Amino acid sequence: VFEPDCGNFEGPDELVLNLQDIAAIPKLSSELVDNGSVYSEKKDESCEVKIKHYEGPRNSKNEPCGNGFAKFTNGDHYEGSFRKGVFSGQQGVLRQRTGHRYVGAFRKGLREGRGIQTYPDCSTYNGDWLRGVRHGYGVYVYSNKDVYEGNWCMDKKHGIGVYTFAENGLRLRGSWSEGHLAGPVEVLFGSIRYHGTWDGTVLSDANDSVFNIASKYLLRGIIKSGSFDEYV
């Protein structure tokens, strides 16, 4: 359930929404860091990334099975549960030579379920995974501390989501498609809620209206040069 912040309202002066922060919104961070090495669902003897060293129990076919530690031919390390030669279970730790680090669930050698991935640039993703990619609901914190929280589909932001700018706390709530925000959006800035349209770079007004959340009433005005110049 989306719950906007509610601040204190002190009168009309507080509603001269200097929309420089909105009309000239900082650029959305769009570059997601890739998830690193892809591990095949096949057994380790036919994987693209093979096991170089393993410590732990094995099954009757001499495959890693149970809790163990593995070092791969590319320098990656994994500690956690194995099944039929590949990591599979609810809690594993994968450290990659590239600087990626994942803690969470695996299935057939791939990230699947809930997990937290830390990327080389110190950005993080905490959420759902499917077959090795971000899929479902999750929170991505960019290296500049901007945050996207919402739905994902096959490694891209897709569906309803909220983007928060670390620079000023401004939030954009709307529908994302293939990683991009477009169409009707809701802007939350302190106790102000504003509805407009986002074309990918610029926010335009939809109906010249702003709703003050704290005082629960609607103000109407004319937007000129990034601010409300008059009230009706």
PDB file of C-alpha atoms in Angstrom:
ATOM      1  CA  VAL A   1       0.000   0.000   0.000  1.00  0.00           C
ATOM      2  CA  PHE A   2       1.464   3.367  -1.038  1.00  0.00           C
ATOM      3  CA  GLU A   3       1.401   5.916   1.795  1.00  0.00           C
ATOM      4  CA  PRO A   4       2.658   9.412   0.920  1.00  0.00           C
ATOM      5  CA  ASP A   5       4.460  11.494   3.533  1.00  0.00           C
ATOM      6  CA  CYS A   6       2.262  14.015   5.312  1.00  0.00           C
ATOM      7  CA  GLY A   7       3.865  17.233   6.518  1.00  0.00           C
ATOM      8  CA  ASN A   8       2.528  20.301   8.343  1.00  0.00           C
ATOM      9  CA  PHE A   9       0.693  22.906   6.288  1.00  0.00           C
ATOM     10  CA  GLU A  10       1.116  26.532   7.359  1.00  0.00           C
ATOM     11  CA  GLY A  11      -0.846  28.473   4.757  1.00  0.00           C
ATOM     12  CA  PRO A  12      -0.869  29.563   1.105  1.00  0.00           C
ATOM     13  CA  ASP A  13       2.759  30.699   1.109  1.00  0.00           C
ATOM     14  CA  GLU A  14       3.793  27.110   1.582  1.00  0.00           C
ATOM     15  CA  LEU A  15       1.936  26.219  -1.588  1.00  0.00           C
ATOM     16  CA  VAL A  16       3.843  28.446  -3.958  1.00  0.00           C
ATOM     17  CA  LEU A  17       5.256  25.267  -5.360  1.00  0.00           C
ATOM     18  CA  ASN A  18       8.522  26.410  -6.848  1.00  0.00           C
ATOM     19  CA  LEU A  19       8.336  23.691  -9.417  1.00  0.00           C
ATOM     20  CA  GLN A  20      11.892  24.180 -10.539  1.00  0.00           C
ATOM     21  CA  ASP A  21      12.349  20.955  -8.602  1.00  0.00           C
ATOM     22  CA  ILE A  22       9.502  19.418 -10.576  1.00  0.00           C
ATOM     23  CA  ALA A  23       9.551  21.100 -13.980  1.00  0.00           C
ATOM     24  CA  ALA A  24      13.317  20.578 -14.119  1.00  0.00           C
ATOM     25  CA  ILE A  25      13.490  17.265 -12.334  1.00  0.00           C
ATOM     26  CA  PRO A  26      16.985  15.816 -11.986  1.00  0.00           C
ATOM     27  CA  LYS A  27      17.707  13.210 -14.601  1.00  0.00           C
ATOM     28  CA  LEU A  28      16.357   9.780 -13.795  1.00  0.00           C
ATOM     29  CA  SER A  29      19.096   7.264 -13.210  1.00  0.00           C
ATOM     30  CA  SER A  30      18.447   4.673 -15.880  1.00  0.00           C
ATOM     31  CA  GLU A  31      21.614   2.602 -16.022  1.00  0.00           C
ATOM     32  CA  LEU A  32      21.171  -0.623 -14.104  1.00  0.00           C
ATOM     33  CA  VAL A  33      24.278  -2.662 -13.425  1.00  0.00           C
ATOM     34  CA  ASP A  34      24.120  -6.155 -14.885  1.00  0.00           C
ATOM     35  CA  ASN A  35      23.900  -9.134 -12.563  1.00  0.00           C
ATOM     36  CA  GLY A  36      27.301 -10.589 -13.391  1.00  0.00           C
ATOM     37  CA  SER A  37      28.079 -14.132 -14.442  1.00  0.00           C
ATOM     38  CA  VAL A  38      25.225 -16.287 -15.686  1.00  0.00           C
ATOM     39  CA  TYR A  39      25.219 -19.768 -14.218  1.00  0.00           C
ATOM     40  CA  SER A  40      23.713 -22.529 -16.311  1.00  0.00           C
ATOM     41  CA  GLU A  41      20.895 -24.702 -15.012  1.00  0.00           C
ATOM     42  CA  LYS A  42      22.844 -27.723 -16.204  1.00  0.00           C
ATOM     43  CA  LYS A  43      25.135 -29.774 -13.989  1.00  0.00           C
ATOM     44  CA  ASP A  44      28.580 -28.427 -13.212  1.00  0.00           C
ATOM     45  CA  GLU A  45      30.424 -30.653 -15.710  1.00  0.00           C
ATOM     46  CA  SER A  46      28.626 -28.903 -18.609  1.00  0.00           C
ATOM     47  CA  CYS A  47      28.294 -25.390 -17.166  1.00  0.00           C
ATOM     48  CA  GLU A  48      29.865 -22.405 -18.848  1.00  0.00           C
ATOM     49  CA  VAL A  49      31.344 -21.641 -15.418  1.00  0.00           C
ATOM     50  CA  LYS A  50      32.687 -24.842 -13.896  1.00  0.00           C
ATOM     51  CA  ILE A  51      33.577 -25.735 -10.318  1.00  0.00           C
ATOM     52  CA  LYS A  52      37.339 -25.650  -9.760  1.00  0.00           C
ATOM     53  CA  HIS A  53      37.421 -26.544  -6.052  1.00  0.00           C
ATOM     54  CA  TYR A  54      34.675 -27.871  -3.784  1.00  0.00           C
ATOM     55  CA  GLU A  55      34.456 -28.589  -0.056  1.00  0.00           C
ATOM     56  CA  GLY A  56      31.377 -30.351   1.258  1.00  0.00           C
ATOM     57  CA  PRO A  57      29.190 -33.447   0.948  1.00  0.00           C
ATOM     58  CA  ARG A  58      28.452 -35.226  -2.324  1.00  0.00           C
ATOM     59  CA  ASN A  59      25.662 -37.513  -3.498  1.00  0.00           C
ATOM     60  CA  SER A  60      25.936 -41.021  -4.948  1.00  0.00           C
ATOM     61  CA  LYS A  61      26.852 -39.521  -8.354  1.00  0.00           C
ATOM     62  CA  ASN A  62      29.716 -37.589  -6.741  1.00  0.00           C
ATOM     63  CA  GLU A  63      27.885 -34.305  -7.298  1.00  0.00           C
ATOM     64  CA  PRO A  64      28.040 -31.504  -4.694  1.00  0.00           C
ATOM     65  CA  CYS A  65      24.925 -31.961  -2.561  1.00  0.00           C
ATOM     66  CA  GLY A  66      24.168 -30.245   0.752  1.00  0.00           C
ATOM     67  CA  ASN A  67      25.897 -27.275   2.365  1.00  0.00           C
ATOM     68  CA  GLY A  68      29.305 -26.618   0.882  1.00  0.00           C
ATOM     69  CA  PHE A  69      31.832 -24.167  -0.505  1.00  0.00           C
ATOM     70  CA  ALA A  70      32.874 -23.888  -4.152  1.00  0.00           C
ATOM     71  CA  LYS A  71      35.393 -21.892  -6.131  1.00  0.00           C
ATOM     72  CA  PHE A  72      34.696 -21.581  -9.848  1.00  0.00           C
ATOM     73  CA  THR A  73      37.043 -21.475 -12.810  1.00  0.00           C
ATOM     74  CA  ASN A  74      36.366 -17.765 -13.319  1.00  0.00           C
ATOM     75  CA  GLY A  75      37.324 -16.900  -9.721  1.00  0.00           C
ATOM     76  CA  ASP A  76      33.817 -16.632  -8.267  1.00  0.00           C
ATOM     77  CA  HIS A  77      33.047 -18.165  -4.852  1.00  0.00           C
ATOM     78  CA  TYR A  78      29.826 -19.668  -3.532  1.00  0.00           C
ATOM     79  CA  GLU A  79      28.924 -20.820  -0.038  1.00  0.00           C
ATOM     80  CA  GLY A  80      25.575 -22.438   0.663  1.00  0.00           C
ATOM     81  CA  SER A  81      23.361 -25.317  -0.359  1.00  0.00           C
ATOM     82  CA  PHE A  82      23.935 -27.507  -3.418  1.00  0.00           C
ATOM     83  CA  ARG A  83      21.606 -29.912  -5.159  1.00  0.00           C
ATOM     84  CA  LYS A  84      22.665 -32.206  -7.991  1.00  0.00           C
ATOM     85  CA  GLY A  85      25.890 -30.301  -8.524  1.00  0.00           C
ATOM     86  CA  VAL A  86      24.567 -26.724  -8.631  1.00  0.00           C
ATOM     87  CA  PHE A  87      23.740 -24.241  -5.906  1.00  0.00           C
ATOM     88  CA  SER A  88      20.109 -24.416  -4.921  1.00  0.00           C
ATOM     89  CA  GLY A  89      18.392 -23.385  -1.691  1.00  0.00           C
ATOM     90  CA  GLN A  90      16.967 -20.541   0.341  1.00  0.00           C
ATOM     91  CA  GLN A  91      20.180 -18.991   1.614  1.00  0.00           C
ATOM     92  CA  GLY A  92      23.441 -18.840  -0.291  1.00  0.00           C
ATOM     93  CA  VAL A  93      26.239 -16.313  -0.724  1.00  0.00           C
ATOM     94  CA  LEU A  94      27.793 -15.741  -4.147  1.00  0.00           C
ATOM     95  CA  ARG A  95      30.867 -13.512  -4.414  1.00  0.00           C
ATOM     96  CA  GLN A  96      32.027 -12.693  -7.915  1.00  0.00           C
ATOM     97  CA  ARG A  97      35.445 -11.511  -9.016  1.00  0.00           C
ATOM     98  CA  THR A  98      33.759  -8.535 -10.718  1.00  0.00           C
ATOM     99  CA  GLY A  99      32.662  -7.126  -7.346  1.00  0.00           C
ATOM    100  CA  HIS A 100      29.096  -8.458  -7.424  1.00  0.00           C
ATOM    101  CA  ARG A 101      27.819 -10.030  -4.207  1.00  0.00           C
ATOM    102  CA  TYR A 102      24.497 -11.850  -3.847  1.00  0.00           C
ATOM    103  CA  VAL A 103      22.884 -13.175  -0.664  1.00  0.00           C
ATOM    104  CA  GLY A 104      19.626 -15.055  -0.998  1.00  0.00           C
ATOM    105  CA  ALA A 105      17.768 -17.895  -2.663  1.00  0.00           C
ATOM    106  CA  PHE A 106      18.903 -19.987  -5.627  1.00  0.00           C
ATOM    107  CA  ARG A 107      17.337 -22.620  -7.824  1.00  0.00           C
ATOM    108  CA  LYS A 108      19.259 -24.772 -10.287  1.00  0.00           C
ATOM    109  CA  GLY A 109      22.297 -22.524 -10.146  1.00  0.00           C
ATOM    110  CA  LEU A 110      20.398 -19.268 -10.714  1.00  0.00           C
ATOM    111  CA  ARG A 111      19.150 -16.539  -8.419  1.00  0.00           C
ATOM    112  CA  GLU A 112      15.497 -17.288  -7.792  1.00  0.00           C
ATOM    113  CA  GLY A 113      13.259 -16.194  -4.921  1.00  0.00           C
ATOM    114  CA  ARG A 114      14.206 -13.402  -2.543  1.00  0.00           C
ATOM    115  CA  GLY A 115      17.701 -11.998  -2.493  1.00  0.00           C
ATOM    116  CA  ILE A 116      19.970  -8.980  -2.141  1.00  0.00           C
ATOM    117  CA  GLN A 117      22.518  -8.131  -4.818  1.00  0.00           C
ATOM    118  CA  THR A 118      25.311  -5.607  -4.302  1.00  0.00           C
ATOM    119  CA  TYR A 119      26.913  -4.280  -7.485  1.00  0.00           C
ATOM    120  CA  PRO A 120      30.467  -3.049  -8.194  1.00  0.00           C
ATOM    121  CA  ASP A 121      29.355   0.607  -8.116  1.00  0.00           C
ATOM    122  CA  CYS A 122      27.804   0.040  -4.633  1.00  0.00           C
ATOM    123  CA  SER A 123      24.224   0.119  -5.943  1.00  0.00           C
ATOM    124  CA  THR A 124      21.968  -2.600  -4.518  1.00  0.00           C
ATOM    125  CA  TYR A 125      18.835  -4.540  -5.403  1.00  0.00           C
ATOM    126  CA  ASN A 126      16.694  -6.155  -2.705  1.00  0.00           C
ATOM    127  CA  GLY A 127      13.736  -8.127  -3.967  1.00  0.00           C
ATOM    128  CA  ASP A 128      12.400 -10.929  -6.119  1.00  0.00           C
ATOM    129  CA  TRP A 129      14.377 -12.915  -8.686  1.00  0.00           C
ATOM    130  CA  LEU A 130      13.403 -15.365 -11.389  1.00  0.00           C
ATOM    131  CA  ARG A 131      15.856 -17.470 -13.418  1.00  0.00           C
ATOM    132  CA  GLY A 132      18.758 -15.175 -12.620  1.00  0.00           C
ATOM    133  CA  VAL A 133      17.121 -11.780 -13.281  1.00  0.00           C
ATOM    134  CA  ARG A 134      15.203  -9.171 -11.277  1.00  0.00           C
ATOM    135  CA  HIS A 135      11.549 -10.091 -11.596  1.00  0.00           C
ATOM    136  CA  GLY A 136       8.627  -9.346  -9.273  1.00  0.00           C
ATOM    137  CA  TYR A 137       8.805  -6.669  -6.580  1.00  0.00           C
ATOM    138  CA  GLY A 138      12.042  -5.044  -5.501  1.00  0.00           C
ATOM    139  CA  VAL A 139      13.968  -1.982  -4.386  1.00  0.00           C
ATOM    140  CA  TYR A 140      16.957  -0.710  -6.375  1.00  0.00           C
ATOM    141  CA  VAL A 141      19.221   1.841  -4.681  1.00  0.00           C
ATOM    142  CA  TYR A 142      21.444   3.580  -7.225  1.00  0.00           C
ATOM    143  CA  SER A 143      25.033   4.580  -6.515  1.00  0.00           C
ATOM    144  CA  ASN A 144      23.891   8.219  -6.195  1.00  0.00           C
ATOM    145  CA  LYS A 145      21.315   7.076  -3.557  1.00  0.00           C
ATOM    146  CA  ASP A 146      18.266   7.581  -5.793  1.00  0.00           C
ATOM    147  CA  VAL A 147      15.771   4.780  -5.155  1.00  0.00           C
ATOM    148  CA  TYR A 148      13.306   2.887  -7.318  1.00  0.00           C
ATOM    149  CA  GLU A 149      10.749   0.756  -5.485  1.00  0.00           C
ATOM    150  CA  GLY A 150       8.171  -1.209  -7.397  1.00  0.00           C
ATOM    151  CA  ASN A 151       7.571  -3.883  -9.981  1.00  0.00           C
ATOM    152  CA  TRP A 152      10.103  -5.556 -12.266  1.00  0.00           C
ATOM    153  CA  CYS A 153       9.768  -7.793 -15.301  1.00  0.00           C
ATOM    154  CA  MET A 154      12.685  -9.731 -16.776  1.00  0.00           C
ATOM    155  CA  ASP A 155      15.358  -7.439 -15.296  1.00  0.00           C
ATOM    156  CA  LYS A 156      13.620  -4.141 -16.155  1.00  0.00           C
ATOM    157  CA  LYS A 157      11.456  -1.727 -14.186  1.00  0.00           C
ATOM    158  CA  HIS A 158       7.971  -2.580 -15.396  1.00  0.00           C
ATOM    159  CA  GLY A 159       4.605  -1.807 -13.810  1.00  0.00           C
ATOM    160  CA  ILE A 160       3.759   0.532 -10.935  1.00  0.00           C
ATOM    161  CA  GLY A 161       6.760   2.013  -9.176  1.00  0.00           C
ATOM    162  CA  VAL A 162       7.995   4.968  -7.144  1.00  0.00           C
ATOM    163  CA  TYR A 163      11.246   6.785  -7.942  1.00  0.00           C
ATOM    164  CA  THR A 164      12.765   8.922  -5.164  1.00  0.00           C
ATOM    165  CA  PHE A 165      15.462  11.513  -5.840  1.00  0.00           C
ATOM    166  CA  ALA A 166      18.111  11.579  -3.110  1.00  0.00           C
ATOM    167  CA  GLU A 167      18.951  15.184  -4.028  1.00  0.00           C
ATOM    168  CA  ASN A 168      15.660  16.693  -2.869  1.00  0.00           C
ATOM    169  CA  GLY A 169      13.381  13.885  -1.653  1.00  0.00           C
ATOM    170  CA  LEU A 170      10.969  14.406  -4.550  1.00  0.00           C
ATOM    171  CA  ARG A 171       9.100  11.254  -5.580  1.00  0.00           C
ATOM    172  CA  LEU A 172       7.575  10.191  -8.891  1.00  0.00           C
ATOM    173  CA  ARG A 173       4.902   7.526  -8.821  1.00  0.00           C
ATOM    174  CA  GLY A 174       3.668   6.060 -12.074  1.00  0.00           C
ATOM    175  CA  SER A 175       3.703   3.250 -14.578  1.00  0.00           C
ATOM    176  CA  TRP A 176       6.954   1.944 -16.021  1.00  0.00           C
ATOM    177  CA  SER A 177       7.400   0.022 -19.244  1.00  0.00           C
ATOM    178  CA  GLU A 178      10.576  -1.743 -20.348  1.00  0.00           C
ATOM    179  CA  GLY A 179      12.600   0.270 -17.838  1.00  0.00           C
ATOM    180  CA  HIS A 180      11.154   3.704 -18.662  1.00  0.00           C
ATOM    181  CA  LEU A 181       8.629   5.946 -16.922  1.00  0.00           C
ATOM    182  CA  ALA A 182       6.063   7.510 -19.239  1.00  0.00           C
ATOM    183  CA  GLY A 183       2.520   8.828 -19.146  1.00  0.00           C
ATOM    184  CA  PRO A 184       0.502  10.028 -16.121  1.00  0.00           C
ATOM    185  CA  VAL A 185       2.561  10.451 -12.958  1.00  0.00           C
ATOM    186  CA  GLU A 186       1.968  11.519  -9.397  1.00  0.00           C
ATOM    187  CA  VAL A 187       4.609  13.798  -7.880  1.00  0.00           C
ATOM    188  CA  LEU A 188       5.007  13.956  -4.107  1.00  0.00           C
ATOM    189  CA  PHE A 189       7.051  16.764  -2.633  1.00  0.00           C
ATOM    190  CA  GLY A 190       6.689  17.180   1.128  1.00  0.00           C
ATOM    191  CA  SER A 191       2.954  17.508   1.751  1.00  0.00           C
ATOM    192  CA  ILE A 192       2.176  18.358  -1.873  1.00  0.00           C
ATOM    193  CA  ARG A 193       0.735  15.925  -4.372  1.00  0.00           C
ATOM    194  CA  TYR A 194       0.813  16.951  -8.029  1.00  0.00           C
ATOM    195  CA  HIS A 195      -0.547  15.136 -11.070  1.00  0.00           C
ATOM    196  CA  GLY A 196       1.036  15.551 -14.461  1.00  0.00           C
ATOM    197  CA  THR A 197       2.401  13.756 -17.495  1.00  0.00           C
ATOM    198  CA  TRP A 198       5.977  12.559 -17.918  1.00  0.00           C
ATOM    199  CA  ASP A 199       7.317  12.260 -21.458  1.00  0.00           C
ATOM    200  CA  GLY A 200      10.671  10.844 -20.453  1.00  0.00           C
ATOM    201  CA  THR A 201      12.439  14.130 -19.744  1.00  0.00           C
ATOM    202  CA  VAL A 202       9.851  16.811 -18.900  1.00  0.00           C
ATOM    203  CA  LEU A 203       6.855  16.936 -16.575  1.00  0.00           C
ATOM    204  CA  SER A 204       3.823  18.828 -17.900  1.00  0.00           C
ATOM    205  CA  ASP A 205       0.662  19.716 -15.991  1.00  0.00           C
ATOM    206  CA  ALA A 206      -2.398  17.547 -16.517  1.00  0.00           C
ATOM    207  CA  ASN A 207      -5.140  19.723 -15.034  1.00  0.00           C
ATOM    208  CA  ASP A 208      -3.432  22.612 -13.218  1.00  0.00           C
ATOM    209  CA  SER A 209      -4.229  21.059  -9.860  1.00  0.00           C
ATOM    210  CA  VAL A 210      -2.311  20.410  -6.683  1.00  0.00           C
ATOM    211  CA  PHE A 211      -3.623  18.516  -3.691  1.00  0.00           C
ATOM    212  CA  ASN A 212      -2.292  19.376  -0.249  1.00  0.00           C
ATOM    213  CA  ILE A 213      -2.138  16.077   1.610  1.00  0.00           C
ATOM    214  CA  ALA A 214      -1.826  17.525   5.110  1.00  0.00           C
ATOM    215  CA  SER A 215      -4.864  19.812   4.817  1.00  0.00           C
ATOM    216  CA  LYS A 216      -6.835  17.459   2.559  1.00  0.00           C
ATOM    217  CA  TYR A 217      -8.112  19.976   0.030  1.00  0.00           C
ATOM    218  CA  LEU A 218      -7.470  20.835  -3.582  1.00  0.00           C
ATOM    219  CA  LEU A 219      -5.955  24.049  -4.841  1.00  0.00           C
ATOM    220  CA  ARG A 220      -6.154  25.039  -8.452  1.00  0.00           C
ATOM    221  CA  GLY A 221      -3.769  27.395 -10.144  1.00  0.00           C
ATOM    222  CA  ILE A 222      -1.975  28.296 -13.329  1.00  0.00           C
ATOM    223  CA  ILE A 223       1.531  27.014 -13.797  1.00  0.00           C
ATOM    224  CA  LYS A 224       3.918  29.561 -15.305  1.00  0.00           C
ATOM    225  CA  SER A 225       7.707  29.394 -15.296  1.00  0.00           C
ATOM    226  CA  GLY A 226       7.753  26.551 -12.852  1.00  0.00           C
ATOM    227  CA  SER A 227       5.578  28.035 -10.098  1.00  0.00           C
ATOM    228  CA  PHE A 228       1.951  28.707  -9.214  1.00  0.00           C
ATOM    229  CA  ASP A 229       1.293  32.337 -10.127  1.00  0.00           C
ATOM    230  CA  GLU A 230      -2.325  32.525  -9.055  1.00  0.00           C
ATOM    231  CA  TYR A 231      -4.889  30.515  -7.143  1.00  0.00           C
ATOM    232  CA  VAL A 232      -8.543  29.954  -7.903  1.00  0.00           C
TER     233      VAL A 232
END
